[in-house]
Amino acid sequence: MKPLLPAAVAILVISNAFVLAHVAMNRSGEPDSEIELTARELNYFGGRSDDSSVVLMLRWENTAPEYPPGLPMDGPDWFDQKKLEALGFDLSVPASSPRGERFYGNLRSREAFVALEFEGPAWEKWLAAREPKLESETSYAPKVTLQERLEIERETTPRLVAVDVGLDAAALRQKYPDRKRVMILECLVRAMLEMNRPASAVAPARAAFLRGAITRLAIETINVPEPLSGKLREQSSYVPWTYDGNQVKIQQPTFAATLRVGSKYEPWVTDVKVDVKSLR
Amino acid sequence: MRPQERADRLRMFQSELADLEREGVLELTPEQRTRLDTHIERTLAELASQFDVDTTESQRQISLGMKIASALGGIALCAAVALFLARYMGYWPTPIQVAVLVAIPLVLTIAAEFAARREKTLYYTALIGIVAFAAFVANLSMLGSIFNLAPTPNALAVWGLFGLALAYHFGLRLVLAAGLVSMLGWITATTNTWRGWWWVEFERRPEELMLAGLLLAAIPLFIRHAKRTDFPAVYRLVGMIAFFVTMLFLSAEGQRSYLPLQDKAVEHFYQMFGVVAAAVSVWIGIRQSWTGVVNIGTAFFTIFLFFRLIDWWWDWMPKYLFFLLIGLVAIGLVAVFKRLRGRMRLAA
């Protein structure tokens, strides 16, 4: 046997051993966080005949989105230029420079960590910020009242809210020590250039500025292993609310899953509960 | 020289000798003729029994059909393995999932060795080899999904090394190409991560891929392939395609370039550079007798030219006139190549 065949076998065995060791390290010891989420935060779209895996999609409220809905922003929110610099972005070209559009348009995403707070003050703030926008929200039928819209938002939307980003996950954990309420996961961030806005009848002039955006989580789908997946396989997709033309009916989440995040900031499902009446 | 090349040369020599005798240019004595025929037939028979080479044109055509069937069969089997795992793996407990995912490429690698020891032409080995490579890709990808791991470019390096090890061990060109594509992806992705950028977004600044392609195409100049004489062509093929496809992308998306120029200036630069680089490839390919490089150069020369013509003429010219001009350009190109060929013949 020539040495290349044992080399091929060794590559195969070592790489698999490396992956399994990485998984064991992530899952051993005290978890970084453990939170019970429901179908509001973990979407299950039902099984497919050609795919037997059961996968949950993590849903969260992005307070620094790449393309914010609604009117153009008046200025950066919490994810500002200072935070971008701390994340290592090259911001040497001023926002007002003619070179800015090309320079920032070509800047690639960077890997960072995001702190997601569950059902805390950030979620209350998010709901409060949504309230004035709900009246003109086109995703609701016109007959759905503002009170009903508020209830739908409060009872059905994901309660995980992005509150901070950083390069050092340990430093983020120190800042947000509640492991039952704040989950830290790997994410991707970008620098966004908001071009200057001339004065108009509805808004004053605003200079160009730089802000940060969280573009996605590094791990957005979470596999549910056997035997836990068996509990979800019979479930249909969660429909948060229905409207029959007269009345809004809010559906309670159909399942809850405990999500644990390990020392390598990789999540896994440790428990699944179905048909629990008290879920919200 | 590879056994098949030697057999081809002997057959050509036989046929040319028959022509020369018919035209009266050369006449061998009956004794010389018999001795020569016996020698050629014996050598061909030895080559056929030792290396299973094709000794007639019809055998050669069947072999080509077998190669195509083997490649298509390999691709179909890869799809079958992936779809089977997707269909049933979700019902198995995690330890069984892991065991099956590790076992499939391992068993296939050993099966490829088993096949290689029993056949000289390596049709089955090539088929099993490409499925083993695909199974290893599925192995690590699916482990990542099962354990919710963040994607990493290092998987590309591992796939590349595995592909290269299989390819050099068995002499499989398709597996070599797959391994080189993985390595190309890893080099480009790693240069991204060194600077703190997310590794997947290399299309935002694709010039690194262009350089990596060029580097790959140049590797056979520094590493001799005395045993695997057909491998340098694969390096050149993969490297040149990466080089030209990236250049084609930059000729339309100037804002993605590192060059400190206006977007349009970058696009014009790559449009011209693309045509020149393709022409230079054809020239180098002809001088070095690298058929693959000549073909890639010609193909991209035509593509670059065609895109330029669309850019310049499509909007303002009647469509019939546009295609007429394309036809005339093609006729012009044929005339240029014919002239080039004539000059080369004279020089030879």
XYZ file of C-alpha atoms in Angstrom:
628
model
C 0.000 0.000 0.000
C 1.441 3.383 -1.021
C 1.630 6.126 1.662
C -1.082 8.269 0.032
C -3.945 5.897 0.794
C -3.175 5.800 4.549
C -2.869 9.602 4.315
C -6.382 9.843 2.820
C -7.767 7.571 5.540
C -5.902 9.562 8.222
C -7.338 12.870 6.909
C -10.808 11.355 7.069
C -10.435 9.955 10.578
C -8.580 12.930 12.091
C -10.992 15.529 10.690
C -13.995 13.623 12.058
C -12.264 13.173 15.431
C -11.521 16.902 15.467
C -15.186 17.775 14.817
C -16.405 15.409 17.537
C -13.820 16.739 20.025
C -14.951 20.290 19.211
C -18.588 19.297 19.862
C -17.630 17.590 23.141
C -15.717 20.676 24.295
C -18.654 22.946 23.424
C -21.127 20.798 25.314
C -19.009 19.930 28.360
C -18.924 21.980 31.546
C -21.311 24.731 32.493
C -23.300 26.021 29.514
C -22.883 29.673 28.626
C -26.661 30.107 28.614
C -29.837 28.062 28.778
C -33.239 29.499 27.888
C -36.615 27.916 27.216
C -37.974 29.356 23.982
C -41.281 28.662 22.258
C -42.560 28.479 18.705
C -42.441 32.286 18.741
C -38.640 32.220 18.668
C -38.095 28.809 17.108
C -39.932 28.356 13.825
C -40.715 24.847 12.686
C -41.957 24.653 9.126
C -43.066 21.019 9.187
C -41.443 17.950 7.677
C -40.780 17.197 4.005
C -41.077 13.766 2.478
C -37.509 13.905 1.075
C -35.892 15.316 4.237
C -36.231 13.519 7.561
C -34.333 16.081 9.656
C -36.213 18.295 12.107
C -34.807 21.781 12.029
C -35.843 24.891 13.971
C -35.129 28.381 12.683
C -34.116 30.886 15.355
C -36.108 34.126 15.130
C -35.010 37.312 16.905
C -35.625 41.028 16.714
C -32.773 42.770 14.936
C -32.365 46.254 16.409
C -29.523 47.005 13.951
C -30.772 45.634 10.634
C -28.988 46.038 7.327
C -32.025 47.643 5.698
C -34.297 49.206 8.343
C -37.954 49.349 7.334
C -39.816 52.652 7.194
C -38.378 56.154 6.960
C -34.640 56.827 6.523
C -32.828 56.974 9.868
C -31.990 60.295 11.499
C -28.816 58.966 13.047
C -27.138 55.809 14.310
C -28.746 53.885 17.162
C -26.684 51.883 19.676
C -24.570 50.294 16.920
C -22.606 53.433 16.052
C -19.245 54.351 14.530
C -17.422 53.863 17.845
C -18.670 50.294 18.107
C -17.721 49.639 14.487
C -14.167 50.809 15.249
C -14.065 48.522 18.282
C -15.034 45.632 16.001
C -11.985 46.351 13.815
C -13.621 47.980 10.812
C -11.458 50.275 8.715
C -13.358 53.591 8.822
C -10.522 55.715 7.415
C -12.718 57.180 4.655
C -15.064 59.870 6.078
C -18.792 59.222 5.589
C -19.127 62.475 3.623
C -16.253 61.641 1.217
C -17.130 60.984 -2.456
C -15.097 57.751 -2.074
C -17.332 56.604 0.770
C -20.038 54.865 -1.253
C -17.620 52.522 -3.043
C -15.379 52.029 -0.024
C -18.165 51.044 2.392
C -20.141 49.205 -0.284
C -17.172 46.858 -0.710
C -16.359 46.345 2.974
C -16.923 42.722 3.823
C -18.749 41.427 6.881
C -16.811 40.572 10.026
C -17.481 37.835 12.508
C -18.542 39.020 15.966
C -20.748 37.991 18.895
C -24.236 39.277 19.549
C -26.020 39.403 22.905
C -29.703 38.466 22.550
C -31.841 39.401 25.539
C -34.960 37.313 26.173
C -38.175 39.008 27.278
C -36.372 41.834 29.079
C -36.320 45.618 28.991
C -35.023 45.559 25.406
C -38.132 43.690 24.268
C -40.394 46.171 26.085
C -38.490 48.992 24.374
C -38.865 47.207 21.030
C -42.637 46.903 21.526
C -42.879 50.571 22.531
C -40.940 51.571 19.407
C -43.262 49.458 17.261
C -46.454 51.019 18.669
C -46.492 54.280 16.655
C -45.725 52.328 13.465
C -48.504 49.778 13.887
C -51.295 52.046 12.656
C -49.743 52.251 9.181
C -48.430 48.651 9.140
C -49.531 47.105 5.836
C -49.097 43.472 6.956
C -52.370 43.754 8.937
C -55.809 43.814 7.376
C -57.217 47.392 7.581
C -60.043 46.262 9.880
C -57.680 44.936 12.560
C -57.775 47.566 15.304
C -54.715 49.172 16.846
C -55.495 47.430 20.149
C -55.594 44.039 18.390
C -52.368 44.802 16.569
C -50.674 45.655 19.857
C -51.908 42.398 21.373
C -50.679 40.393 18.373
C -47.235 41.985 18.668
C -47.060 41.376 22.422
C -48.344 37.799 22.307
C -46.822 36.364 19.145
C -43.570 38.093 18.109
C -40.119 36.747 19.086
C -38.959 38.029 22.454
C -35.226 37.660 21.749
C -33.810 41.119 21.043
C -30.280 42.074 19.954
C -28.834 44.389 22.587
C -25.086 44.474 21.934
C -22.263 43.165 19.771
C -18.571 42.624 20.475
C -15.479 40.729 19.394
C -14.941 39.200 22.812
C -17.748 36.867 23.901
C -16.366 36.637 27.461
C -16.457 40.428 27.812
C -20.054 40.433 26.557
C -20.958 37.779 29.130
C -19.378 39.872 31.861
C -21.502 42.823 30.737
C -24.670 40.675 30.565
C -24.186 38.068 33.328
C -27.761 36.666 33.381
C -27.344 33.308 31.655
C -31.082 32.590 31.853
C -31.991 35.774 30.017
C -29.104 36.708 27.672
C -27.880 34.366 24.977
C -24.559 35.048 23.224
C -24.168 33.727 19.687
C -21.788 34.253 16.792
C -23.025 36.700 14.160
C -21.938 38.717 11.150
C -21.743 42.490 11.188
C -21.286 45.103 8.478
C -20.508 48.798 8.284
C -23.300 50.715 6.549
C -22.998 54.183 5.052
C -26.123 56.334 5.287
C -25.778 59.005 2.599
C -26.461 62.660 3.391
C -30.086 63.787 3.086
C -31.001 67.245 1.770
C -33.693 69.201 3.593
C -37.255 68.536 2.483
C -40.773 69.599 3.502
C -41.052 66.669 5.940
C -37.514 66.315 7.291
C -34.513 68.561 7.948
C -31.163 68.035 6.235
C -28.959 65.348 7.707
C -25.255 64.706 7.167
C -23.964 61.310 6.013
C -23.070 58.932 8.851
C -21.800 55.438 9.492
C -23.650 52.789 11.440
C -23.306 49.082 12.072
C -25.690 46.331 11.031
C -26.096 42.730 12.131
C -26.587 40.849 8.880
C -27.206 37.336 10.211
C -26.383 34.804 12.896
C -23.583 32.359 12.065
C -25.953 29.519 13.045
C -29.541 30.273 12.114
C -31.017 26.778 11.998
C -30.891 24.345 14.897
C -31.126 20.614 14.383
C -33.329 18.671 16.816
C -31.895 15.198 17.496
C -33.818 11.962 18.022
C -35.814 11.210 20.201
C -36.755 14.908 20.742
C -37.400 15.386 17.018
C -40.155 12.749 17.189
C -42.235 15.126 19.367
C -42.068 17.842 16.711
C -42.424 15.711 13.600
C -46.209 15.535 13.888
C -46.532 19.269 14.472
C -47.655 21.610 11.718
C -46.217 25.096 11.216
C -47.110 27.573 13.961
C -49.630 30.170 12.759
C -49.424 32.941 15.397
C -52.825 34.503 14.727
C -55.819 34.311 12.425
C -58.388 36.876 11.362
C -61.746 35.774 10.005
C -62.821 39.244 8.887
C -64.415 40.086 12.239
C -62.215 38.805 14.990
C -58.520 38.258 15.652
C -57.712 34.936 17.265
C -54.269 34.588 18.816
C -52.839 31.067 18.828
C -50.735 29.923 21.740
C -47.304 28.512 20.817
C -47.589 24.810 20.110
C -44.256 23.763 21.597
C -41.340 24.926 23.714
C -37.709 23.905 23.397
C -34.824 24.445 25.781
C -31.867 25.893 23.943
C -28.478 25.532 25.543
C -25.388 27.427 24.301
C -22.007 25.883 25.078
C -18.496 27.191 25.699
C -17.878 27.564 21.930
C -21.111 29.575 21.596
C -22.794 26.866 19.573
C -26.399 26.029 20.511
C -28.248 22.736 20.828
C -31.685 21.601 21.899
C -31.844 19.739 25.222
C -35.600 19.404 25.701
C -38.858 19.771 23.790
C -42.342 20.187 25.318
C -45.510 19.918 23.281
C -49.198 20.493 24.069
C -48.466 22.558 27.147
C -51.385 24.910 27.801
C -49.391 27.509 29.736
C -46.972 28.285 26.918
C -46.730 31.886 25.838
C 5.407 7.830 -21.866
C 2.039 6.393 -20.821
C 1.170 2.909 -22.186
C -1.841 4.248 -24.113
C 0.318 6.922 -25.777
C 2.835 4.274 -26.823
C 0.079 2.070 -28.275
C -1.339 5.068 -30.190
C 2.111 5.893 -31.567
C 2.661 2.306 -32.733
C -0.725 2.245 -34.498
C -0.002 5.565 -36.211
C 3.423 4.341 -37.253
C 1.874 1.216 -38.760
C -0.674 3.216 -40.705
C 1.889 5.779 -41.949
C 4.235 2.987 -43.027
C 1.442 1.402 -45.069
C 0.841 4.787 -46.809
C 4.557 5.242 -47.559
C 4.772 1.759 -49.053
C 1.662 2.368 -51.152
C 3.130 5.642 -52.466
C 6.449 3.896 -53.183
C 8.493 6.183 -50.936
C 9.756 3.354 -48.785
C 9.951 -0.360 -49.443
C 10.911 -2.885 -46.788
C 12.094 -6.359 -47.644
C 9.573 -9.113 -46.824
C 11.855 -10.257 -44.037
C 12.110 -6.737 -42.525
C 8.364 -6.269 -42.896
C 7.576 -9.540 -41.102
C 10.017 -8.763 -38.310
C 8.549 -5.267 -37.839
C 4.916 -6.465 -37.920
C 5.696 -9.207 -35.417
C 7.424 -6.719 -33.123
C 4.544 -4.213 -33.281
C 1.847 -6.846 -32.761
C 3.753 -8.393 -29.863
C 4.308 -4.989 -28.211
C 0.630 -4.060 -28.646
C -0.447 -7.411 -27.222
C 1.878 -6.946 -24.245
C 0.573 -3.425 -23.635
C -3.014 -4.661 -23.905
C -2.464 -7.513 -21.452
C -0.331 -5.487 -19.014
C -2.175 -2.160 -19.027
C -5.471 -2.924 -20.794
C -4.792 -0.217 -23.423
C -6.899 0.255 -26.591
C -5.158 -1.151 -29.641
C -7.806 -0.310 -32.265
C -9.907 2.775 -33.050
C -13.171 1.050 -32.131
C -11.754 0.008 -28.755
C -10.712 3.608 -28.214
C -14.239 4.868 -28.913
C -15.752 2.345 -26.510
C -13.233 3.437 -23.862
C -14.319 7.051 -24.299
C -17.934 5.949 -23.809
C -16.912 4.072 -20.657
C -15.150 7.168 -19.297
C -18.268 9.287 -19.868
C -20.513 6.615 -18.334
C -18.154 6.324 -15.355
C -18.195 10.119 -14.719
C -21.985 10.354 -15.094
C -22.469 7.249 -12.953
C -20.230 8.768 -10.265
C -22.276 11.983 -10.218
C -25.555 10.017 -10.085
C -24.260 7.858 -7.205
C -23.180 11.007 -5.300
C -26.743 12.335 -5.634
C -28.139 8.949 -4.571
C -25.998 8.877 -1.388
C -26.864 12.478 -0.437
C -30.611 12.012 -1.069
C -30.689 8.692 0.810
C -29.057 10.276 3.861
C -31.417 13.271 3.741
C -34.421 10.964 3.435
C -33.652 8.609 6.367
C -30.913 10.008 8.599
C -33.260 12.215 10.644
C -34.913 9.100 12.134
C -31.642 7.702 13.509
C -30.118 8.491 16.929
C -27.089 10.797 16.802
C -24.394 8.088 17.395
C -25.736 6.066 14.432
C -25.853 9.176 12.258
C -22.184 9.899 13.079
C -21.126 6.286 12.541
C -22.838 6.089 9.128
C -21.466 9.463 7.991
C -17.881 8.450 8.915
C -18.203 4.909 7.600
C -19.456 5.747 4.075
C -16.364 7.638 2.795
C -14.073 5.249 4.685
C -15.647 2.151 3.116
C -15.684 3.792 -0.323
C -11.976 4.695 -0.048
C -11.126 1.089 0.784
C -13.450 -0.095 -2.012
C -11.602 2.156 -4.479
C -8.301 0.507 -3.450
C -9.906 -2.918 -3.855
C -11.149 -2.004 -7.363
C -7.796 -0.464 -8.344
C -6.017 -3.724 -7.532
C -8.387 -5.645 -9.797
C -8.588 -3.447 -12.893
C -5.984 -1.745 -15.048
C -8.191 0.878 -16.685
C -9.540 2.289 -13.376
C -13.092 2.917 -14.618
C -14.671 1.528 -11.443
C -11.937 3.070 -9.297
C -12.645 6.511 -10.791
C -16.354 6.071 -10.167
C -15.884 4.948 -6.553
C -13.212 7.627 -5.997
C -15.488 10.531 -6.920
C -18.309 9.097 -4.788
C -15.853 8.727 -1.855
C -14.868 12.383 -2.255
C -18.526 13.505 -2.359
C -19.330 11.290 0.633
C -16.532 12.945 2.634
C -17.906 16.395 1.711
C -21.367 15.212 2.848
C -19.803 13.676 5.987
C -18.360 16.932 7.343
C -21.247 19.132 6.080
C -23.869 16.917 7.706
C -21.901 16.650 10.975
C -21.922 20.461 10.965
C -25.718 20.470 10.556
C -26.328 17.746 13.156
C -24.264 19.535 15.826
C -25.188 23.107 14.771
C -21.579 24.122 14.057
C -20.627 27.446 12.506
C -19.316 26.927 8.948
C -15.519 27.065 8.637
C -13.195 27.372 5.609
C -10.916 24.715 7.119
C -13.364 22.089 5.852
C -12.370 23.150 2.319
C -8.700 22.480 3.116
C -9.505 19.027 4.507
C -11.639 18.145 1.464
C -8.881 19.447 -0.815
C -6.181 17.358 0.895
C -8.385 14.261 0.839
C -9.118 14.785 -2.869
C -5.422 15.271 -3.676
C -4.423 12.163 -1.689
C -7.032 10.035 -3.518
C -6.198 11.534 -6.913
C -2.422 11.013 -6.615
C -2.825 7.535 -5.163
C -5.146 6.220 -7.875
C -4.359 8.650 -10.719
C -7.889 10.134 -10.937
C -8.192 13.420 -12.807
C -11.817 14.215 -11.856
C -11.033 13.768 -8.151
C -7.921 15.922 -8.611
C -10.078 18.690 -10.134
C -12.525 18.443 -7.199
C -9.632 18.607 -4.710
C -8.065 21.590 -6.466
C -11.375 23.496 -6.512
C -11.628 22.918 -2.732
C -8.055 24.129 -2.199
C -8.743 27.189 -4.351
C -11.773 27.986 -2.182
C -9.733 27.487 0.979
C -6.868 29.779 -0.142
C -9.305 32.559 -1.056
C -11.400 32.108 2.086
C -8.356 32.004 4.370
C -6.947 35.275 3.020
C -10.333 36.772 3.967
C -10.269 35.431 7.516
C -6.698 36.664 8.078
C -8.052 40.181 7.705
C -10.999 39.498 10.003
C -13.565 39.297 7.223
C -16.179 36.636 6.881
C -14.715 33.911 4.695
C -17.715 33.322 2.459
C -17.881 36.854 1.045
C -14.892 36.568 -1.265
C -17.006 37.678 -4.203
C -16.936 41.219 -2.778
C -13.214 41.401 -3.635
C -12.594 38.551 -6.060
C -9.094 39.493 -7.232
C -7.633 37.060 -4.677
C -9.381 34.197 -6.464
C -7.896 35.391 -9.748
C -4.368 35.316 -8.295
C -4.976 31.945 -6.625
C -6.119 30.557 -10.003
C -2.987 31.840 -11.697
C -0.847 30.360 -8.930
C -2.575 27.005 -9.301
C -2.052 26.986 -13.071
C 1.673 27.680 -12.491
C 2.207 24.867 -9.954
C 3.176 22.220 -12.580
C 6.062 24.501 -13.625
C 7.599 24.008 -10.180
C 6.425 20.501 -9.309
C 7.322 17.866 -11.871
C 4.783 15.150 -12.552
C 7.021 12.413 -13.922
C 4.539 9.668 -13.031
C 1.210 11.473 -13.338
C 1.904 13.129 -16.696
C -1.777 13.954 -17.269
C -2.155 15.926 -13.988
C -0.491 19.259 -14.992
C -3.283 19.786 -17.544
C -5.866 19.527 -14.736
C -3.993 22.136 -12.650
C -3.926 24.456 -15.655
C -7.608 23.820 -16.459
C -8.873 24.572 -12.925
C -6.488 27.531 -12.433
C -7.192 29.157 -15.802
C -10.973 28.815 -15.465
C -10.836 30.485 -11.995
C -8.590 33.216 -13.425
C -10.758 34.001 -16.447
C -14.169 33.672 -14.762
C -13.035 36.153 -12.052
C -11.753 38.527 -14.703
C -15.049 38.253 -16.567
C -16.901 39.104 -13.330
C -14.659 42.130 -12.701
C -15.113 43.333 -16.281
C -18.809 43.808 -15.403
C -18.524 44.699 -11.662
C -15.702 47.253 -11.477
C -16.661 48.408 -7.981
C -15.499 45.046 -6.583
C -11.858 45.682 -7.518
C -8.923 46.674 -5.335
C -7.623 48.855 -8.181
C -7.680 52.549 -7.176
C -9.640 53.554 -10.296
C -13.182 54.624 -11.137
C -15.622 51.690 -11.513
C -15.937 52.126 -15.289
C -12.165 52.444 -15.702
C -11.707 49.147 -13.802
C -14.287 47.436 -16.030
C -12.603 48.740 -19.203
C -9.230 47.636 -17.867
C -10.441 44.078 -17.225
C -12.299 43.954 -20.556
C -9.078 44.754 -22.409
C -6.876 42.730 -20.057
C -9.228 39.758 -20.499
C -8.884 39.782 -24.298
C -5.095 40.229 -24.077
C -4.712 37.533 -21.373
C -6.814 35.098 -23.417
C -4.710 35.790 -26.538
C -1.483 35.349 -24.516
C -2.830 32.023 -23.146
C -3.467 30.797 -26.690
C 0.078 31.805 -27.661
C 1.670 30.128 -24.616
C -0.529 27.059 -25.116
C 0.598 26.707 -28.748
C 4.272 27.179 -27.894
C 4.183 24.673 -25.021
C 1.782 22.224 -26.771
C -0.738 22.645 -23.947
C -3.986 21.843 -25.758
C -6.174 22.615 -22.719
C -4.680 26.112 -22.325
C -5.227 26.802 -26.054
C -8.876 25.706 -25.768
C -9.562 27.738 -22.604
C -7.777 30.770 -24.047
C -9.780 30.536 -27.283
C -13.072 30.051 -25.425
C -12.515 33.062 -23.153
C -11.131 35.174 -26.014
C -14.450 34.585 -27.801
C -16.522 35.173 -24.629
C -14.741 38.451 -23.804
C -15.081 39.604 -27.397
C -18.748 38.591 -27.545
C -19.577 40.461 -24.306
C -17.771 43.534 -25.569
C -19.717 43.459 -28.827
C -23.003 43.133 -26.895
C -21.970 46.089 -24.727
C -21.032 48.256 -27.675
C -23.684 47.386 -30.261
C -26.724 45.543 -28.819
C -28.760 48.607 -27.779
C -28.423 50.799 -30.856
C -28.043 48.278 -33.655
C -30.873 46.277 -35.341
C -30.646 42.697 -34.048
C -30.202 41.157 -37.541
C -27.241 43.471 -38.132
C -25.762 42.590 -34.743
C -25.825 38.855 -35.485
C -24.535 39.487 -39.002
C -21.571 41.317 -37.493
C -21.026 38.515 -34.964
C -20.955 36.065 -37.884
C -18.473 38.262 -39.751
C -16.273 38.563 -36.653
C -16.322 34.758 -36.327
C -15.321 34.385 -39.997
C -12.551 36.946 -39.392
C -11.330 34.965 -36.373
C -11.262 31.749 -38.409
C -9.189 33.565 -41.074
C -6.768 34.855 -38.413
C -6.368 31.395 -36.844
C -5.891 29.839 -40.300
C -3.153 32.317 -41.082
C -1.530 31.668 -37.725
C -1.646 27.956 -38.410
C -0.048 28.456 -41.824
C 2.769 30.504 -40.321
C 3.380 27.865 -37.687
C 3.530 25.188 -40.361
C 6.110 27.249 -42.290
C 8.147 27.811 -39.141
C 8.033 24.073 -38.406
